[in-house]
Amino acid sequence: MTLLAVERIKLLTTRSPWWCAIASIVLAGAFTALVVGNASTEFPASVATTQYGYQMGLAVVMVLGALSVTTEYRFNTIRTTFAAVPNRAAVLGAKATVVALLALLIGEITAFSSWGLSLLLAPEHDLALDSTADVVNVAGVGVVYAFSSMIAVAVGLLVRHSAGAISLLMIYGLAAESMVQLIPGVGDDIHKWLPFNVAYKFLTGEGESSGGMTVAGPPLSTSPLSPGWALAYFAGFALLLLSVAIVSASKRDA
């Protein structure tokens, strides 16, 4: 508990978490407003539409996760931390936990603020959370943000440089997974099992929250897993990558 408290103080006494939280909410809300504001009877808004901008917030949260680690390496404060607590695995595990909890909170605020904004912009459309799929599509965003932040922390530990870690995360998260589909023959098969594609399957399932219309939201995930197994797969990937990063950091010089 002491390590968690220390990491919480270290994280929340800097400006980056607050700016990242604001940026996540504003970016996702702005993109959602743009889409929902143009909804019509021909292309109605749905619960899935209210989360159209979730990837914008996700990118910001992953930047936050990477910076929580790389800034300590940049200013060498990580050495002081490891000198005070020689158990590096415990320190880094506490850091990842605190970042994940903050990302969870940011994700929930982002998702529900986008949904609430959509209710104001399109009150005539059916945006009620009246099914399990609808609730998961909104409330599940925070869960995806939490595990994504763990991936970002892991990348930060492995790369150690802010620019490099952030560039790698942005390129992969925003472009690389989609580009894999362009590989002749095997691209689609590989894409089915890539982590963020699988995470999106947890959020959207078979499209129930979009009313069965792909035009009412981003393209559905191609993952063959059920939403529950998709979450387990994504969580397992995040925890495995984080474990590898912690073991690596424990063996390398600070």
PDB file of N, CA, C and O in Angstrom, residues 171-197 222:
ATOM      1  N   ILE A 171       2.244   4.725 -33.742  1.00  0.00           N
ATOM      2  CA  ILE A 171       2.316   4.069 -35.050  1.00  0.00           C
ATOM      3  C   ILE A 171       1.590   2.734 -35.016  1.00  0.00           C
ATOM      4  O   ILE A 171       0.821   2.400 -35.928  1.00  0.00           O
ATOM      5  N   TYR A 172       1.812   1.978 -33.954  1.00  0.00           N
ATOM      6  CA  TYR A 172       1.163   0.670 -33.880  1.00  0.00           C
ATOM      7  C   TYR A 172      -0.337   0.809 -33.662  1.00  0.00           C
ATOM      8  O   TYR A 172      -1.142   0.200 -34.374  1.00  0.00           O
ATOM      9  N   GLY A 173      -0.715   1.626 -32.663  1.00  0.00           N
ATOM     10  CA  GLY A 173      -2.121   1.724 -32.305  1.00  0.00           C
ATOM     11  C   GLY A 173      -3.004   2.341 -33.377  1.00  0.00           C
ATOM     12  O   GLY A 173      -4.155   1.938 -33.549  1.00  0.00           O
ATOM     13  N   LEU A 174      -2.470   3.322 -34.107  1.00  0.00           N
ATOM     14  CA  LEU A 174      -3.288   4.051 -35.066  1.00  0.00           C
ATOM     15  C   LEU A 174      -3.143   3.575 -36.503  1.00  0.00           C
ATOM     16  O   LEU A 174      -3.990   3.878 -37.345  1.00  0.00           O
ATOM     17  N   ALA A 175      -2.062   2.848 -36.803  1.00  0.00           N
ATOM     18  CA  ALA A 175      -1.844   2.491 -38.203  1.00  0.00           C
ATOM     19  C   ALA A 175      -1.439   1.044 -38.442  1.00  0.00           C
ATOM     20  O   ALA A 175      -1.968   0.390 -39.340  1.00  0.00           O
ATOM     21  N   ALA A 176      -0.511   0.542 -37.643  1.00  0.00           N
ATOM     22  CA  ALA A 176       0.110  -0.747 -37.962  1.00  0.00           C
ATOM     23  C   ALA A 176      -0.891  -1.902 -38.028  1.00  0.00           C
ATOM     24  O   ALA A 176      -0.825  -2.733 -38.940  1.00  0.00           O
ATOM     25  N   GLU A 177      -1.804  -1.961 -37.063  1.00  0.00           N
ATOM     26  CA  GLU A 177      -2.751  -3.084 -37.060  1.00  0.00           C
ATOM     27  C   GLU A 177      -3.605  -3.093 -38.321  1.00  0.00           C
ATOM     28  O   GLU A 177      -3.855  -4.147 -38.908  1.00  0.00           O
ATOM     29  N   SER A 178      -4.050  -1.937 -38.745  1.00  0.00           N
ATOM     30  CA  SER A 178      -4.865  -1.875 -39.962  1.00  0.00           C
ATOM     31  C   SER A 178      -4.049  -2.226 -41.202  1.00  0.00           C
ATOM     32  O   SER A 178      -4.545  -2.894 -42.115  1.00  0.00           O
ATOM     33  N   MET A 179      -2.800  -1.813 -41.218  1.00  0.00           N
ATOM     34  CA  MET A 179      -1.960  -2.063 -42.376  1.00  0.00           C
ATOM     35  C   MET A 179      -1.607  -3.542 -42.526  1.00  0.00           C
ATOM     36  O   MET A 179      -1.293  -3.993 -43.635  1.00  0.00           O
ATOM     37  N   VAL A 180      -1.657  -4.284 -41.427  1.00  0.00           N
ATOM     38  CA  VAL A 180      -1.380  -5.719 -41.498  1.00  0.00           C
ATOM     39  C   VAL A 180      -2.336  -6.404 -42.462  1.00  0.00           C
ATOM     40  O   VAL A 180      -1.981  -7.377 -43.136  1.00  0.00           O
ATOM     41  N   GLN A 181      -3.564  -5.900 -42.546  1.00  0.00           N
ATOM     42  CA  GLN A 181      -4.553  -6.496 -43.433  1.00  0.00           C
ATOM     43  C   GLN A 181      -4.151  -6.428 -44.906  1.00  0.00           C
ATOM     44  O   GLN A 181      -4.693  -7.164 -45.731  1.00  0.00           O
ATOM     45  N   LEU A 182      -3.203  -5.562 -45.226  1.00  0.00           N
ATOM     46  CA  LEU A 182      -2.765  -5.414 -46.605  1.00  0.00           C
ATOM     47  C   LEU A 182      -1.784  -6.501 -47.036  1.00  0.00           C
ATOM     48  O   LEU A 182      -1.466  -6.618 -48.221  1.00  0.00           O
ATOM     49  N   ILE A 183      -1.294  -7.296 -46.069  1.00  0.00           N
ATOM     50  CA  ILE A 183      -0.369  -8.383 -46.412  1.00  0.00           C
ATOM     51  C   ILE A 183      -1.132  -9.437 -47.211  1.00  0.00           C
ATOM     52  O   ILE A 183      -2.143  -9.960 -46.742  1.00  0.00           O
ATOM     53  N   PRO A 184      -0.677  -9.754 -48.396  1.00  0.00           N
ATOM     54  CA  PRO A 184      -1.409 -10.726 -49.235  1.00  0.00           C
ATOM     55  C   PRO A 184      -1.507 -12.101 -48.566  1.00  0.00           C
ATOM     56  O   PRO A 184      -0.545 -12.582 -47.981  1.00  0.00           O
ATOM     57  N   GLY A 185      -2.679 -12.670 -48.649  1.00  0.00           N
ATOM     58  CA  GLY A 185      -2.875 -14.039 -48.196  1.00  0.00           C
ATOM     59  C   GLY A 185      -3.149 -14.207 -46.713  1.00  0.00           C
ATOM     60  O   GLY A 185      -4.170 -14.754 -46.321  1.00  0.00           O
ATOM     61  N   VAL A 186      -2.230 -13.711 -45.872  1.00  0.00           N
ATOM     62  CA  VAL A 186      -2.329 -13.979 -44.438  1.00  0.00           C
ATOM     63  C   VAL A 186      -2.691 -12.749 -43.617  1.00  0.00           C
ATOM     64  O   VAL A 186      -2.875 -12.851 -42.398  1.00  0.00           O
ATOM     65  N   GLY A 187      -2.774 -11.589 -44.249  1.00  0.00           N
ATOM     66  CA  GLY A 187      -3.010 -10.350 -43.514  1.00  0.00           C
ATOM     67  C   GLY A 187      -4.261 -10.376 -42.668  1.00  0.00           C
ATOM     68  O   GLY A 187      -4.238 -10.028 -41.479  1.00  0.00           O
ATOM     69  N   ASP A 188      -5.376 -10.812 -43.239  1.00  0.00           N
ATOM     70  CA  ASP A 188      -6.642 -10.842 -42.502  1.00  0.00           C
ATOM     71  C   ASP A 188      -6.589 -11.826 -41.345  1.00  0.00           C
ATOM     72  O   ASP A 188      -7.143 -11.573 -40.262  1.00  0.00           O
ATOM     73  N   ASP A 189      -5.935 -12.960 -41.536  1.00  0.00           N
ATOM     74  CA  ASP A 189      -5.834 -13.975 -40.482  1.00  0.00           C
ATOM     75  C   ASP A 189      -4.994 -13.471 -39.313  1.00  0.00           C
ATOM     76  O   ASP A 189      -5.317 -13.727 -38.149  1.00  0.00           O
ATOM     77  N   ILE A 190      -3.928 -12.752 -39.613  1.00  0.00           N
ATOM     78  CA  ILE A 190      -3.097 -12.192 -38.538  1.00  0.00           C
ATOM     79  C   ILE A 190      -3.859 -11.098 -37.800  1.00  0.00           C
ATOM     80  O   ILE A 190      -3.835 -11.021 -36.567  1.00  0.00           O
ATOM     81  N   HIS A 191      -4.546 -10.251 -38.556  1.00  0.00           N
ATOM     82  CA  HIS A 191      -5.259  -9.116 -37.968  1.00  0.00           C
ATOM     83  C   HIS A 191      -6.307  -9.559 -36.960  1.00  0.00           C
ATOM     84  O   HIS A 191      -6.574  -8.854 -35.978  1.00  0.00           O
ATOM     85  N   LYS A 192      -6.895 -10.722 -37.165  1.00  0.00           N
ATOM     86  CA  LYS A 192      -7.924 -11.212 -36.256  1.00  0.00           C
ATOM     87  C   LYS A 192      -7.425 -11.345 -34.819  1.00  0.00           C
ATOM     88  O   LYS A 192      -8.215 -11.267 -33.880  1.00  0.00           O
ATOM     89  N   TRP A 193      -6.115 -11.549 -34.645  1.00  0.00           N
ATOM     90  CA  TRP A 193      -5.567 -11.823 -33.315  1.00  0.00           C
ATOM     91  C   TRP A 193      -4.705 -10.696 -32.777  1.00  0.00           C
ATOM     92  O   TRP A 193      -4.090 -10.842 -31.726  1.00  0.00           O
ATOM     93  N   LEU A 194      -4.676  -9.576 -33.457  1.00  0.00           N
ATOM     94  CA  LEU A 194      -3.911  -8.443 -32.952  1.00  0.00           C
ATOM     95  C   LEU A 194      -4.647  -7.796 -31.776  1.00  0.00           C
ATOM     96  O   LEU A 194      -5.878  -7.711 -31.776  1.00  0.00           O
ATOM     97  N   PRO A 195      -3.914  -7.338 -30.762  1.00  0.00           N
ATOM     98  CA  PRO A 195      -4.528  -6.975 -29.474  1.00  0.00           C
ATOM     99  C   PRO A 195      -5.617  -5.910 -29.516  1.00  0.00           C
ATOM    100  O   PRO A 195      -6.668  -6.069 -28.879  1.00  0.00           O
ATOM    101  N   PHE A 196      -5.413  -4.823 -30.236  1.00  0.00           N
ATOM    102  CA  PHE A 196      -6.409  -3.757 -30.203  1.00  0.00           C
ATOM    103  C   PHE A 196      -7.641  -4.104 -31.034  1.00  0.00           C
ATOM    104  O   PHE A 196      -8.749  -3.659 -30.734  1.00  0.00           O
ATOM    105  N   ASN A 197      -7.470  -4.911 -32.050  1.00  0.00           N
ATOM    106  CA  ASN A 197      -8.617  -5.426 -32.787  1.00  0.00           C
ATOM    107  C   ASN A 197      -9.450  -6.333 -31.892  1.00  0.00           C
ATOM    108  O   ASN A 197     -10.686  -6.274 -31.894  1.00  0.00           O
ATOM    109  N   THR A 222     -12.857  -7.904 -36.370  1.00  0.00           N
ATOM    110  CA  THR A 222     -12.867  -9.169 -37.113  1.00  0.00           C
ATOM    111  C   THR A 222     -12.465 -10.352 -36.236  1.00  0.00           C
ATOM    112  O   THR A 222     -12.350 -11.467 -36.735  1.00  0.00           O
TER     113      THR A 222
END
